[in-house]
Amino acid sequence: DAGVTQSPTHLIKTRGQQVTLRCSPKSGHDTVSWYQQALGQGPQFIFQYYEEEERQRGNFPDRFSGHQFPNYSSELNVNALLLGDSALYLCASSLWVAGEREGEETQYFGPGTRLLVL
Amino acid sequence: GQNIDQPTEMTATEGAIVQINCTYQTSGFNGLFWYQQHAGEAPTFLSYNVLDGLEEKGRFSSFLSRSKGYSYLLLKELQMKDSASYLCAVVDDTSGTYKYIFGTGTRLKVLA
């Protein structure tokens, strides 16, 4: 059973460039969340995708956008890169649980993509 | 607003017991997760609490008091491999959406 996978593992870009990160969820999961983790900090929620739509969003500018495909995989796009965008980008997948237990689903994280902006 | 507080660092000895505290303030609470993260790796799930009380899972236990906005993770019989960051994450369901709010993490060093 494959867990959450992400690509690439490492990436170096320069200011102003654009980047696309990819994530494949754990088998059986339908929801993908993206996080940014700066060194020494906890993960910061960027957004979450379910049924190919952005369902929730954290406090990140519109430069951060995403997409979910019919096979539940997802992409994170960041435009006009800034030095401050250098971080570990984590993807987490989960299975959406409706009803009384909505919001209780456990998220499983991928290994992350380490982005360095020069 | 939302706020999660954890100690930045803790040190303990192999074989000992350590308790990592987490306090939180959220508009809408819908559960609390603990994750373990080794340096350079992804967070891995340890526990989930949504009701008050203690959840035990092997050497790890997690406690929640919703009225106090407080949780702790208890690690028993510490091993060297337990040296890692421990992240407290609260599910906030303000306005009917669910956001996972992480603390900055507690870096635990286990000494021989």
XYZ file of C-alpha atoms in Angstrom:
230
model
C 0.000 0.000 0.000
C 1.749 3.139 -1.216
C 1.736 6.054 1.137
C 1.663 9.708 0.170
C 4.277 10.547 -2.453
C 5.575 13.933 -3.521
C 7.807 15.185 -6.294
C 10.331 16.556 -6.663
C 12.171 16.006 -3.373
C 14.284 19.131 -3.760
C 14.039 22.205 -5.951
C 16.056 25.373 -6.414
C 14.460 28.423 -8.060
C 15.200 32.122 -8.338
C 13.038 35.044 -7.304
C 10.179 35.765 -9.668
C 10.032 32.261 -11.096
C 7.106 29.895 -10.875
C 7.073 26.396 -9.398
C 4.767 23.365 -9.493
C 4.856 20.688 -6.821
C 3.065 17.372 -7.119
C 1.410 14.987 -4.685
C -0.190 11.570 -4.937
C -2.398 10.662 -1.974
C -2.375 7.447 -0.007
C -4.430 4.713 -1.634
C -8.124 5.126 -0.754
C -7.838 8.776 0.224
C -9.773 11.504 -1.570
C -8.688 14.704 0.166
C -5.366 16.497 -0.194
C -4.056 19.305 1.993
C -0.935 21.380 1.430
C 1.279 22.893 4.115
C 4.318 25.150 4.198
C 6.863 24.429 6.925
C 9.658 26.907 7.522
C 12.746 25.740 9.387
C 12.054 25.313 13.098
C 8.347 26.027 12.695
C 5.196 23.949 12.558
C 3.382 23.337 9.258
C 1.187 26.232 8.084
C -2.021 25.288 6.285
C -2.180 26.539 2.693
C -5.333 24.914 1.313
C -7.268 21.693 0.984
C -8.770 20.012 -2.078
C -11.710 17.647 -2.246
C -13.676 16.570 -5.314
C -11.344 18.653 -7.480
C -12.258 21.872 -5.702
C -10.538 24.037 -3.117
C -12.541 23.458 0.030
C -10.628 25.532 2.568
C -7.798 28.003 2.472
C -5.326 29.367 4.989
C -3.783 32.826 5.077
C -1.724 32.592 1.916
C -1.756 35.048 -1.014
C -3.248 34.284 -4.402
C 0.260 33.513 -5.689
C -0.390 30.106 -4.158
C -2.843 28.082 -6.188
C -3.633 24.449 -6.619
C -5.443 21.789 -8.484
C -6.820 18.327 -7.851
C -7.212 15.767 -10.605
C -9.891 13.067 -10.999
C -7.443 10.461 -9.635
C -7.189 12.604 -6.440
C -3.588 13.631 -7.069
C -2.838 17.301 -6.610
C -0.535 20.112 -7.624
C 0.582 23.203 -5.762
C 1.620 26.175 -7.888
C 3.475 29.190 -6.583
C 3.940 32.224 -8.840
C 6.352 35.153 -8.535
C 8.528 33.348 -5.998
C 9.934 35.311 -3.074
C 12.927 34.475 -0.912
C 10.494 33.895 1.952
C 8.841 31.066 0.051
C 11.859 28.873 0.811
C 10.488 26.072 2.955
C 9.491 22.425 3.118
C 6.165 21.932 1.349
C 4.172 19.056 2.759
C 1.231 17.299 1.239
C -1.164 15.378 3.485
C -3.957 13.092 2.391
C -7.037 11.900 4.204
C -10.409 10.318 3.609
C -13.293 12.733 3.940
C -15.722 11.663 6.651
C -19.179 13.200 6.434
C -21.781 13.436 9.138
C -21.101 13.532 12.853
C -17.415 12.738 12.491
C -16.798 15.401 9.865
C -13.386 17.008 10.337
C -11.996 14.120 12.412
C -10.139 12.422 9.609
C -6.451 11.733 10.227
C -4.029 13.280 7.778
C -1.042 11.306 6.533
C 1.922 13.297 5.309
C 4.219 12.807 2.382
C 7.995 13.271 2.616
C 7.769 16.843 1.377
C 9.447 18.971 -1.268
C 12.228 21.213 -0.059
C 12.140 24.460 -2.040
C 15.000 26.931 -1.999
C 14.469 30.338 -3.594
C 17.640 32.278 -4.388
C -8.173 34.156 16.947
C -6.208 30.955 16.991
C -3.171 30.244 19.126
C -1.296 27.083 20.048
C 1.545 27.032 22.566
C 4.106 24.300 23.166
C 7.517 24.388 24.853
C 10.275 24.864 22.311
C 12.663 22.250 23.645
C 12.778 19.495 26.257
C 15.496 17.114 27.333
C 15.030 13.745 29.042
C 17.008 10.595 29.796
C 16.623 7.226 28.137
C 14.139 5.072 30.064
C 12.446 8.061 31.712
C 8.964 9.530 31.259
C 8.362 12.918 29.642
C 5.201 15.002 29.314
C 4.861 17.529 26.484
C 2.148 20.116 27.055
C 0.051 21.977 24.537
C -2.388 24.801 25.221
C -4.679 26.202 22.591
C -7.220 28.924 21.903
C -9.607 28.518 18.992
C -13.017 29.842 18.067
C -14.291 26.380 17.205
C -12.618 23.182 18.436
C -13.084 19.879 16.640
C -10.246 17.696 17.854
C -6.530 17.649 18.563
C -3.766 15.633 16.911
C -0.228 14.818 17.968
C 2.401 14.146 15.314
C 6.046 13.108 15.556
C 8.539 14.594 13.124
C 12.153 13.481 12.848
C 14.570 15.988 11.374
C 14.208 16.207 7.610
C 11.236 13.852 7.529
C 7.463 14.139 7.273
C 5.242 14.273 10.377
C 3.795 10.897 11.367
C 0.493 10.466 13.189
C 0.634 9.570 16.882
C -2.778 10.248 18.407
C -6.130 11.990 18.138
C -8.370 13.302 20.935
C -11.782 14.856 20.515
C -13.325 13.980 23.907
C -11.911 14.740 27.343
C -9.695 12.119 28.876
C -6.699 9.940 28.253
C -6.009 7.891 25.133
C -3.311 5.259 25.577
C -1.404 3.660 22.746
C 1.594 1.622 23.814
C 4.363 3.823 25.203
C 2.502 6.967 24.107
C -0.585 8.482 25.750
C -2.424 11.694 24.996
C -4.743 13.650 27.281
C -7.291 16.334 26.486
C -9.246 18.842 28.592
C -11.497 20.909 26.337
C -12.643 23.211 29.137
C -9.034 24.157 29.871
C -7.852 24.227 26.265
C -5.092 21.848 27.250
C -3.536 18.631 26.043
C -0.424 16.664 26.802
C 1.512 13.864 25.178
C 3.099 11.399 27.594
C 6.034 9.297 26.444
C 7.091 6.413 28.680
C 10.244 4.284 28.663
C 12.001 6.792 26.463
C 14.260 5.475 23.733
C 16.947 7.269 21.768
C 14.791 7.034 18.637
C 12.153 9.197 20.361
C 14.407 12.205 19.803
C 12.273 14.256 17.425
C 9.908 17.215 17.237
C 6.402 16.668 18.547
C 3.685 18.726 16.898
C 0.344 19.570 18.456
C -2.375 20.343 15.885
C -5.896 21.570 16.549
C -8.810 21.195 14.145
C -10.643 24.513 14.062
C -14.160 24.405 12.607
C -14.999 28.095 12.671
C -17.577 29.020 10.054
C -18.196 25.412 9.152
C -14.775 24.829 7.606
C -12.073 22.589 9.020
C -8.545 23.921 9.310
C -5.650 22.129 10.923
C -3.658 24.586 13.018
C -0.213 23.364 14.037
C 1.931 24.539 16.918
C 5.614 25.266 16.354
C 6.544 21.874 17.783
C 8.538 20.711 20.806
C 12.032 19.445 20.067
C 12.738 16.509 22.402
C 16.280 15.322 23.015
C 16.709 11.928 24.639
C 20.080 11.470 26.294
C 21.786 8.166 27.063
